[in-house]
PDB file of C-alpha atoms and ligand atoms in Angstrom:
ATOM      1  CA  UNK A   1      24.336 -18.362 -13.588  1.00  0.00           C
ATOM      2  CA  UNK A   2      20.253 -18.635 -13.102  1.00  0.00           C
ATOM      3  CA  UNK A   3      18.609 -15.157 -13.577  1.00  0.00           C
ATOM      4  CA  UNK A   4      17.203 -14.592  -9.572  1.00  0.00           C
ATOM      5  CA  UNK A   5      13.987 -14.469 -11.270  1.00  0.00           C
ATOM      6  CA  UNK A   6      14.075 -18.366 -12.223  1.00  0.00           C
ATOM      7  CA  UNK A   7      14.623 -18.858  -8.312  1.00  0.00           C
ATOM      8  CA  UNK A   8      11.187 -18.792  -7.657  1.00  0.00           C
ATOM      9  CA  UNK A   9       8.740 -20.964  -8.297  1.00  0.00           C
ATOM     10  CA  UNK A  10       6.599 -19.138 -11.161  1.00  0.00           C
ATOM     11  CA  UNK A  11       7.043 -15.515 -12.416  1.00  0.00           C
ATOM     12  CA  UNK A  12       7.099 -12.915  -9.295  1.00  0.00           C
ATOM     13  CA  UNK A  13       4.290 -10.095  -9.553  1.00  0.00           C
ATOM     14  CA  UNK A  14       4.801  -7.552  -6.703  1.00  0.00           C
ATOM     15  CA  UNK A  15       2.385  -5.343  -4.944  1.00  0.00           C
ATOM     16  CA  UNK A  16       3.398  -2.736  -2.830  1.00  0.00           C
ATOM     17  CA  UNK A  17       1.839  -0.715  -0.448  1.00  0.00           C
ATOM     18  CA  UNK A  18       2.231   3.327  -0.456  1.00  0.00           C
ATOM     19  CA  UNK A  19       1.883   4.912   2.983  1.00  0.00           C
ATOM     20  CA  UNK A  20       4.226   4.157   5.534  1.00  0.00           C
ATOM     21  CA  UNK A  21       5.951   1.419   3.471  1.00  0.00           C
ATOM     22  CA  UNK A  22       6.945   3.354   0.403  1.00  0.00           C
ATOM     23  CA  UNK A  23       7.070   6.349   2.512  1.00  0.00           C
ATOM     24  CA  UNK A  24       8.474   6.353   6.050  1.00  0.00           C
ATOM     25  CA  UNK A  25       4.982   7.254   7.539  1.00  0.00           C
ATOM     26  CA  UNK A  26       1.780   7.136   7.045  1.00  0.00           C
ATOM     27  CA  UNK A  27       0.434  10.003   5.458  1.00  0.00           C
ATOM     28  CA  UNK A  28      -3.181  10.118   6.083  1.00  0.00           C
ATOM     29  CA  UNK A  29      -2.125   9.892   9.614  1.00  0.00           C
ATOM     30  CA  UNK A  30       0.408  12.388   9.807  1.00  0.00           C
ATOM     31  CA  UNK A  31      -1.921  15.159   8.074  1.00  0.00           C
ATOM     32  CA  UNK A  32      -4.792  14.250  10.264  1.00  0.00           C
ATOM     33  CA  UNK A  33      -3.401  14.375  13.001  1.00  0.00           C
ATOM     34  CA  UNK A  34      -1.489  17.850  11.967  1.00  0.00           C
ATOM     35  CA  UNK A  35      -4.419  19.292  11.241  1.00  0.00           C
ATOM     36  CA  UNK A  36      -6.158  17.967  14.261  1.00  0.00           C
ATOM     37  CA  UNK A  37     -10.052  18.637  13.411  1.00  0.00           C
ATOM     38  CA  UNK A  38     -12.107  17.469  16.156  1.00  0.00           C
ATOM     39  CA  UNK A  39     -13.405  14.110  15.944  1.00  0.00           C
ATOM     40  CA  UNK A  40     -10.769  12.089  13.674  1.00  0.00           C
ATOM     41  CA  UNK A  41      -9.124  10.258  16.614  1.00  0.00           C
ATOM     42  CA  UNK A  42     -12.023   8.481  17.373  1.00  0.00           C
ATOM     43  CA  UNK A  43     -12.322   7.759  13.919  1.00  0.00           C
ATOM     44  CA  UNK A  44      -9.006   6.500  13.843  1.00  0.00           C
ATOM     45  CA  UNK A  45      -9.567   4.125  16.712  1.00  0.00           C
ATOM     46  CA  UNK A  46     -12.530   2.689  15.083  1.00  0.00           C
ATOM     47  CA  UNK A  47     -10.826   1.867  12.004  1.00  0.00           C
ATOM     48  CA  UNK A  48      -8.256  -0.204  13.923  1.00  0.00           C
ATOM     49  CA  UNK A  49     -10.466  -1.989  16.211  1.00  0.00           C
ATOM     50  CA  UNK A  50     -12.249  -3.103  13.224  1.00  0.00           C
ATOM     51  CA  UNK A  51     -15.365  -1.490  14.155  1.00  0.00           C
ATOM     52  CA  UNK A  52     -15.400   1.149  11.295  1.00  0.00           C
ATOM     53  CA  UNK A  53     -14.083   0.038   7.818  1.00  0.00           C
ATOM     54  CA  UNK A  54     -10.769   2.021   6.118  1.00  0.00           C
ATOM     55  CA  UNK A  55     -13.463   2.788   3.648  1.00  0.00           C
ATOM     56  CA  UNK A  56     -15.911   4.365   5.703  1.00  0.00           C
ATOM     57  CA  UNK A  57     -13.456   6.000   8.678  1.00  0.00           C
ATOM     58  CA  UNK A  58     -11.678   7.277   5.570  1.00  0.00           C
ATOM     59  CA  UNK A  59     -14.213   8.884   3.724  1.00  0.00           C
ATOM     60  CA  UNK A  60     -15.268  10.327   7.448  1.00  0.00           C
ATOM     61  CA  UNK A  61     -11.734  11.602   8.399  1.00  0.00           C
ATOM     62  CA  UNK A  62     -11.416  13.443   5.555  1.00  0.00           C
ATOM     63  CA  UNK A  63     -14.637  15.027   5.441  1.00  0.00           C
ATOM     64  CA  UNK A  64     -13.580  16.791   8.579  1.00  0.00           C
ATOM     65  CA  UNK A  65     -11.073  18.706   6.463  1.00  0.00           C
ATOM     66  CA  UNK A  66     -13.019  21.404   4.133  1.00  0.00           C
ATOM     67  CA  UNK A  67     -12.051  21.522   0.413  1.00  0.00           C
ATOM     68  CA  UNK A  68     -10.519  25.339   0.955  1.00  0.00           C
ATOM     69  CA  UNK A  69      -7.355  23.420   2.719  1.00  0.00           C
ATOM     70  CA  UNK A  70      -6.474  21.373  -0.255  1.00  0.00           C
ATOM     71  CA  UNK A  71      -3.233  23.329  -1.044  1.00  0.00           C
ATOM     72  CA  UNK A  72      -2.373  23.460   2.493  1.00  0.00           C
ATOM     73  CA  UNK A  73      -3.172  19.757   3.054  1.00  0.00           C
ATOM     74  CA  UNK A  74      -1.170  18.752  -0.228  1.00  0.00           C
ATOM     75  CA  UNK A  75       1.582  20.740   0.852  1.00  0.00           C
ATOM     76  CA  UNK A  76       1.847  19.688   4.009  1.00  0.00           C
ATOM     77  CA  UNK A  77       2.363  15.740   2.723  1.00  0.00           C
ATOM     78  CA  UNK A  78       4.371  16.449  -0.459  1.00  0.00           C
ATOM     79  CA  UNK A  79       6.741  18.148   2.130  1.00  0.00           C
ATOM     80  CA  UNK A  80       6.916  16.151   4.918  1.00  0.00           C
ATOM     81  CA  UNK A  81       6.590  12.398   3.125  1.00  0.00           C
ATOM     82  CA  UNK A  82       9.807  10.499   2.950  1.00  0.00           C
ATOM     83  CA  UNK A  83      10.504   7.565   0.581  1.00  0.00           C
ATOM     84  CA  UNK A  84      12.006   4.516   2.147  1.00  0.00           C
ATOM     85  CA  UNK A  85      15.720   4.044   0.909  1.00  0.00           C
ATOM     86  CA  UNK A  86      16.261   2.026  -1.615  1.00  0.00           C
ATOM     87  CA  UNK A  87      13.023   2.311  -3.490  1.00  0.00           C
ATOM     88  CA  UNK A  88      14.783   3.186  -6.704  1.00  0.00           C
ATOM     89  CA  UNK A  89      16.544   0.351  -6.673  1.00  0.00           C
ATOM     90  CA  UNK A  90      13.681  -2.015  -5.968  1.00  0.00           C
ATOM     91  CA  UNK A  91      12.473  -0.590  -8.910  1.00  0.00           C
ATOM     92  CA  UNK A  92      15.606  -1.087 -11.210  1.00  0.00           C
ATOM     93  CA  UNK A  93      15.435  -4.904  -9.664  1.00  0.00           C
ATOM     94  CA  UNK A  94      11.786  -5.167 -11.252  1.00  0.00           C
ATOM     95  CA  UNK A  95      12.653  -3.662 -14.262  1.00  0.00           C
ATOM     96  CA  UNK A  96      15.722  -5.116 -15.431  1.00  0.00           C
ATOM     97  CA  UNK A  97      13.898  -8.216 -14.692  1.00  0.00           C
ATOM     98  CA  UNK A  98      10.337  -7.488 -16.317  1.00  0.00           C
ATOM     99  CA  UNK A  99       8.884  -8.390 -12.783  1.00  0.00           C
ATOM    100  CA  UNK A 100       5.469  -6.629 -12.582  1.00  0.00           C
ATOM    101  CA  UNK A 101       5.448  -3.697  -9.638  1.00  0.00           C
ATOM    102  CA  UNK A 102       1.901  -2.219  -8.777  1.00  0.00           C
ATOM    103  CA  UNK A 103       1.452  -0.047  -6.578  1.00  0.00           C
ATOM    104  CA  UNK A 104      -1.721  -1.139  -4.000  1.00  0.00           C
ATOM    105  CA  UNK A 105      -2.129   1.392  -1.872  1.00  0.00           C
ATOM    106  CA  UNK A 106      -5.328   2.578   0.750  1.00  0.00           C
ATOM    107  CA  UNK A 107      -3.751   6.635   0.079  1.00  0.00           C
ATOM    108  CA  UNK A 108      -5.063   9.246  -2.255  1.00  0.00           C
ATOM    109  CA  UNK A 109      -4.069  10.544  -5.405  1.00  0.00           C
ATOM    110  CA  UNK A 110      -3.495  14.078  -4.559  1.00  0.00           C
ATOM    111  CA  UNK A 111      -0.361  13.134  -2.809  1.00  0.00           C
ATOM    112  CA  UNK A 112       0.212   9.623  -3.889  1.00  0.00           C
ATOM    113  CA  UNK A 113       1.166  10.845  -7.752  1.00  0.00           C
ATOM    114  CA  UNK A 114       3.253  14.163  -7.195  1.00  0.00           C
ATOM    115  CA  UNK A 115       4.894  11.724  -4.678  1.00  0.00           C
ATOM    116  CA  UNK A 116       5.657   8.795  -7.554  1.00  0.00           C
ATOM    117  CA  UNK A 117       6.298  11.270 -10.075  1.00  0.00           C
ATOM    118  CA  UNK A 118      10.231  11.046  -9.958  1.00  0.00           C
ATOM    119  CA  UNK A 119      10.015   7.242 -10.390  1.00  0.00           C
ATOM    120  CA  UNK A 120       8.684   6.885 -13.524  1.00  0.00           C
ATOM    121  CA  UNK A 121       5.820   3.764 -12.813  1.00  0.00           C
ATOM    122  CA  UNK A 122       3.211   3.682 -15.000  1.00  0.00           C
ATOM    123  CA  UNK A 123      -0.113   5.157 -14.388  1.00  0.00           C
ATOM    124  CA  UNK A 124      -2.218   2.264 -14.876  1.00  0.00           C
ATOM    125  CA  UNK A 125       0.415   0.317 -12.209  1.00  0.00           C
ATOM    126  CA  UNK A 126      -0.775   2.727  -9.388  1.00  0.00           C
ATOM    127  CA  UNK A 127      -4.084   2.195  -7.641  1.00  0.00           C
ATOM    128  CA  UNK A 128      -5.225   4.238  -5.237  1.00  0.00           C
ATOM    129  CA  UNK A 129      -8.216   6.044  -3.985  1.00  0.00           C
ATOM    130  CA  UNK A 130      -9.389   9.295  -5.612  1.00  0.00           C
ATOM    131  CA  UNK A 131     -10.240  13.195  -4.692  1.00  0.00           C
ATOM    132  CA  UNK A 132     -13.152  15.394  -4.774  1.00  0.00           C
ATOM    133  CA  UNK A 133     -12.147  19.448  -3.741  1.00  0.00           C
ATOM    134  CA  UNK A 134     -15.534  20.562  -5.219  1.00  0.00           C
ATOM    135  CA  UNK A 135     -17.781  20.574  -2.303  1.00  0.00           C
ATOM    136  CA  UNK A 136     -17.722  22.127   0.973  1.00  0.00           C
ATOM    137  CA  UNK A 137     -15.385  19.525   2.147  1.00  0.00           C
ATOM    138  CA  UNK A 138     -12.576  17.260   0.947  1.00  0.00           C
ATOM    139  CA  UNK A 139     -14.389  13.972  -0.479  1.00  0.00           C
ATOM    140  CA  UNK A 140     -12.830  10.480  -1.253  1.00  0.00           C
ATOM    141  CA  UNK A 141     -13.780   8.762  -3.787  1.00  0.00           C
ATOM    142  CA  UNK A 142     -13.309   5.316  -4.759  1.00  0.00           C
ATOM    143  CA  UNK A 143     -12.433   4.007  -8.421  1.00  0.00           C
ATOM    144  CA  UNK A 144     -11.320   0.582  -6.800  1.00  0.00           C
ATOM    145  CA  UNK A 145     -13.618  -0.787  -4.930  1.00  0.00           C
ATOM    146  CA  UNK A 146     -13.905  -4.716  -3.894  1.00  0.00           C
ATOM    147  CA  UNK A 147     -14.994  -7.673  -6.100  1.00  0.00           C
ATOM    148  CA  UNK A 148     -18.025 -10.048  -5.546  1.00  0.00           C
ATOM    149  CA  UNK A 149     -14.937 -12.186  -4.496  1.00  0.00           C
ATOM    150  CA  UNK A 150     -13.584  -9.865  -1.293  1.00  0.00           C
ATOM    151  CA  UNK A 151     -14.439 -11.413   2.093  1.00  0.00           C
ATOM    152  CA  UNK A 152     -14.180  -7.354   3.163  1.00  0.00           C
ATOM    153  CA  UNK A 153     -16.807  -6.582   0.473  1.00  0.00           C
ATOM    154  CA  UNK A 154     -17.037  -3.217  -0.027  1.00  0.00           C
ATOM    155  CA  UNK A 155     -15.147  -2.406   3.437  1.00  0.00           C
ATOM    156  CA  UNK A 156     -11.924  -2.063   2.017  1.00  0.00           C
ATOM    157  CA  UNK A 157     -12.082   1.588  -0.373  1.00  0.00           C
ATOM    158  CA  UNK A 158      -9.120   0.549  -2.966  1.00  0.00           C
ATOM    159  CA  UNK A 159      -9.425  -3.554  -3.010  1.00  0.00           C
ATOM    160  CA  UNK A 160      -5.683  -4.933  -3.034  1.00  0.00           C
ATOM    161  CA  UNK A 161      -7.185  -8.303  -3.193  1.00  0.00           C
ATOM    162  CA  UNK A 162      -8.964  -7.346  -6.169  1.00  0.00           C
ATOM    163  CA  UNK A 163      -5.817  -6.339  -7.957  1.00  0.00           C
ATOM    164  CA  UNK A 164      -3.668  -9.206  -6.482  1.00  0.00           C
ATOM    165  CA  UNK A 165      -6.569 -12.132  -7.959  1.00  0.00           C
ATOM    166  CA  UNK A 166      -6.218 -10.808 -11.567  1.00  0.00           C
ATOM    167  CA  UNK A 167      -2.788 -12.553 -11.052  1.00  0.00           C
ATOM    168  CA  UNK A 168      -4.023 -16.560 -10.389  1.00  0.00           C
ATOM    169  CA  UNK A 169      -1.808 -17.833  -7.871  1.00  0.00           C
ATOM    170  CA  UNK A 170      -0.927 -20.892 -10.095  1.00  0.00           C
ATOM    171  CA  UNK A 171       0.740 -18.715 -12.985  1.00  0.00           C
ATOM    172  CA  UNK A 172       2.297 -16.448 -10.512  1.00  0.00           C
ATOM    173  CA  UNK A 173       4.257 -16.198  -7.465  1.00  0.00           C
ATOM    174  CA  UNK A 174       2.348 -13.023  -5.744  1.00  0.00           C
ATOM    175  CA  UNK A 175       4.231 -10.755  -3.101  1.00  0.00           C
ATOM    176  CA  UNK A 176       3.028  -8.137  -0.992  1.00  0.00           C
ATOM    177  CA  UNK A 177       5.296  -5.297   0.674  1.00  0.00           C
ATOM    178  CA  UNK A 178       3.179  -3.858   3.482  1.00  0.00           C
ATOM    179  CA  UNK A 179       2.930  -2.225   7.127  1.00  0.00           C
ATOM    180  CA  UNK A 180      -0.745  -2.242   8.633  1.00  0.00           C
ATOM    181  CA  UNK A 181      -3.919  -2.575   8.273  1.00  0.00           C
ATOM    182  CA  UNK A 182      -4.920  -2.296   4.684  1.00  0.00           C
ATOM    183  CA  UNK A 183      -2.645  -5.192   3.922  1.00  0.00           C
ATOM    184  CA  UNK A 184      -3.956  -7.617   6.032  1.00  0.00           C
ATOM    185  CA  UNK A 185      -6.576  -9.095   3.617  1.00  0.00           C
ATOM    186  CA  UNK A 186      -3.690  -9.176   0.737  1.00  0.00           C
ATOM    187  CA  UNK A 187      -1.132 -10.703   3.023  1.00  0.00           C
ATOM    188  CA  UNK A 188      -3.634 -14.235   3.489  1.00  0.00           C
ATOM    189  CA  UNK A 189      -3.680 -14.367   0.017  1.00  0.00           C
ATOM    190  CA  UNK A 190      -0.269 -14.149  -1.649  1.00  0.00           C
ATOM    191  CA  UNK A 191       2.490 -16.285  -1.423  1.00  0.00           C
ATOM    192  CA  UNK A 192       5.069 -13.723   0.265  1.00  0.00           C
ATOM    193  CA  UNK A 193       4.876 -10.834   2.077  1.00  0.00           C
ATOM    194  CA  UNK A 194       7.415  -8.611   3.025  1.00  0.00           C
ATOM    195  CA  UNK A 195       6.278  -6.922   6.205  1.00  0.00           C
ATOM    196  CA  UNK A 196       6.915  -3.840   8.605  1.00  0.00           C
ATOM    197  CA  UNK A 197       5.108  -3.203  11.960  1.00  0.00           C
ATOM    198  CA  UNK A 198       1.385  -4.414  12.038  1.00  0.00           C
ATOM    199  CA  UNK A 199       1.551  -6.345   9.405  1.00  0.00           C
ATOM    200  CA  UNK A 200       4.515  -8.150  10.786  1.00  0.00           C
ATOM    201  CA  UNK A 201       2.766  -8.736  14.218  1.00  0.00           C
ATOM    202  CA  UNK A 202      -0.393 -10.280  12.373  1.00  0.00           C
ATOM    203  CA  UNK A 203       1.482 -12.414   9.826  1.00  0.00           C
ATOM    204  CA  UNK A 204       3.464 -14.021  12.488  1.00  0.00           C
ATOM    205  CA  UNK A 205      -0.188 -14.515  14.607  1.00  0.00           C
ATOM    206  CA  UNK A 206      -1.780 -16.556  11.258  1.00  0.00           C
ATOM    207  CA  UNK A 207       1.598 -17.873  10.491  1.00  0.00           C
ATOM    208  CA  UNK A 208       1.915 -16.414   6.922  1.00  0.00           C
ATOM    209  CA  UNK A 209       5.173 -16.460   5.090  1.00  0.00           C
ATOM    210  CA  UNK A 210       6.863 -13.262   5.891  1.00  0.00           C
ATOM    211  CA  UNK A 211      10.355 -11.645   5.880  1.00  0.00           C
ATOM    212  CA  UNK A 212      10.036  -8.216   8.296  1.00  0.00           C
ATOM    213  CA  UNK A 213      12.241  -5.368   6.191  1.00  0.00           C
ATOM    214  CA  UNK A 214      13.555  -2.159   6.953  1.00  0.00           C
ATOM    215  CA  UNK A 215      14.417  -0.702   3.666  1.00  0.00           C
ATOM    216  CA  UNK A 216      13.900  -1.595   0.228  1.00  0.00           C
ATOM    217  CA  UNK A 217      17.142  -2.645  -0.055  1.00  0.00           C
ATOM    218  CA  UNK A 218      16.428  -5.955   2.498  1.00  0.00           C
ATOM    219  CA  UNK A 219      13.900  -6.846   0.001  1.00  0.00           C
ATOM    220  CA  UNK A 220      15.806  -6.553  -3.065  1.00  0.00           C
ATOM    221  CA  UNK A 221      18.404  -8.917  -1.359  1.00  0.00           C
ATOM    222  CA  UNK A 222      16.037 -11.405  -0.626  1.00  0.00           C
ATOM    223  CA  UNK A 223      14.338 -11.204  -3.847  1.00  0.00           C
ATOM    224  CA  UNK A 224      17.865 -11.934  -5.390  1.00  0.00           C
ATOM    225  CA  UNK A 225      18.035 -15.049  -3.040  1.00  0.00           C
ATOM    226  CA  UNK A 226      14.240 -16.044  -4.534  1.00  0.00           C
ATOM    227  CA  UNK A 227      12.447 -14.927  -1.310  1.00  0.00           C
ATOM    228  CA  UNK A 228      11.807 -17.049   2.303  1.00  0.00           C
ATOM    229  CA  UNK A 229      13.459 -20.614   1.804  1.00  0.00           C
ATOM    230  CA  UNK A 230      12.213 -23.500   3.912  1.00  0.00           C
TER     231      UNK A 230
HETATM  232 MG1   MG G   1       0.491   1.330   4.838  1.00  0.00          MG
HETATM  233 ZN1   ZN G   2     -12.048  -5.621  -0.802  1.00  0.00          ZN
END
């Protein structure tokens, strides 16, 4: 029997997205908008049309927030977040299988590692923005920030095409799990994605190879079936 590995057509390298695809929802969202401070919905709206980059509306949205909330605003997520069923075993899949898993995600540390902690993945496989409690109010900072080679240059905060090129597309076969927004650059640029909400709508407007999921557990079926078959 072939390993499901050898189905595909070079060695699989995921990427996976953190809020609202690892977790049920997205967490910047939920603790802006549960801590309401005036001014982050227009933000918000900005960011989606396009007109304000994730970097920038970000960086803005959390500024609203001062730095005397953090243990509120951590507790709030590390409470409320829920993982997606079947994560653990996506995992297991990837590591039974030495299949590269990073995590690519647009969220911040503060939550993003007390909420990865009970999965044991690597340090250096999770990117994600960074924190700053020190000033007056909450500050993002940004450790991985695009490449000369990002169309988005500099718009995007943490680059996932930045991580996904320093796996050339003719050595590997590159998938992306994702839900909105920050996945959109990724999703042109791998050779799979595995998609939920936004992300579904706008691969299936630029025709990208997709399969929509609902829990982790779709994926690791179809990754045992070597992905989207002609
Ligand atoms: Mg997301
Ligand atoms: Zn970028």
């Amino acid at each position: 029997m072939s390993s499901p590995t050898s189905l595909f057509p070079r060695p699989p390298v995921l990427f996976c997205d953190f809020d609202g695809t690892i977790t049920m929802n997205d967490n910047i969202v939920a603790v802006i908008k549960h801590f309401n401070p005036p001014g982050w919905e227009t933000i918000a709206q900005a960011i989606y049309d396009d007109k304000k980059s994730v970097k920038q509306g970000v960086g803005e949205m959390f500024a609203l927030l001062p730095s005397s909330m953090k243990e509120e605003v951590s507790n709030y997520i590390l409470t409320n977040a829920g993982i997606r069923d079947g994560f653990a075993e996506l995992l297991a899949w990837c590591k039974e299988r030495d299949v590269p898993f990073f995590v690519t995600s647009g969220g911040i540390d503060f939550f993003i590692y007390p909420l990865l902690e009970p999965f044991g993945i690597p340090a250096d496989h999770i990117y994600c923005n960074g924190s700053d409690f020190s000033g007056d109010s909450i500050r993002i900072t940004w450790p991985h920030d695009c490449d000369d080679e990002c169309d988005n240059r500099g718009r995007c905060g943490m680059c996932k095409t930045t991580v996904i090129r320093r796996f050339p597309q003719d050595r590997y076969y590159r998938i992306l799990i994702g839900d909105s927004v920050t996945d959109f650059p990724g999703a042109k640029i791998v050779d799979l994605v595995f998609s939920r909400s936004h992300l579904t709508d706008k691969c299936r407007e630029l025709g990208l190879p997709h399969i929509p999921f609902e829990t982790f557990r779709d994926v690791v079926r179809h990754l045992d079936l070597g992905g989207l078959k002609p």
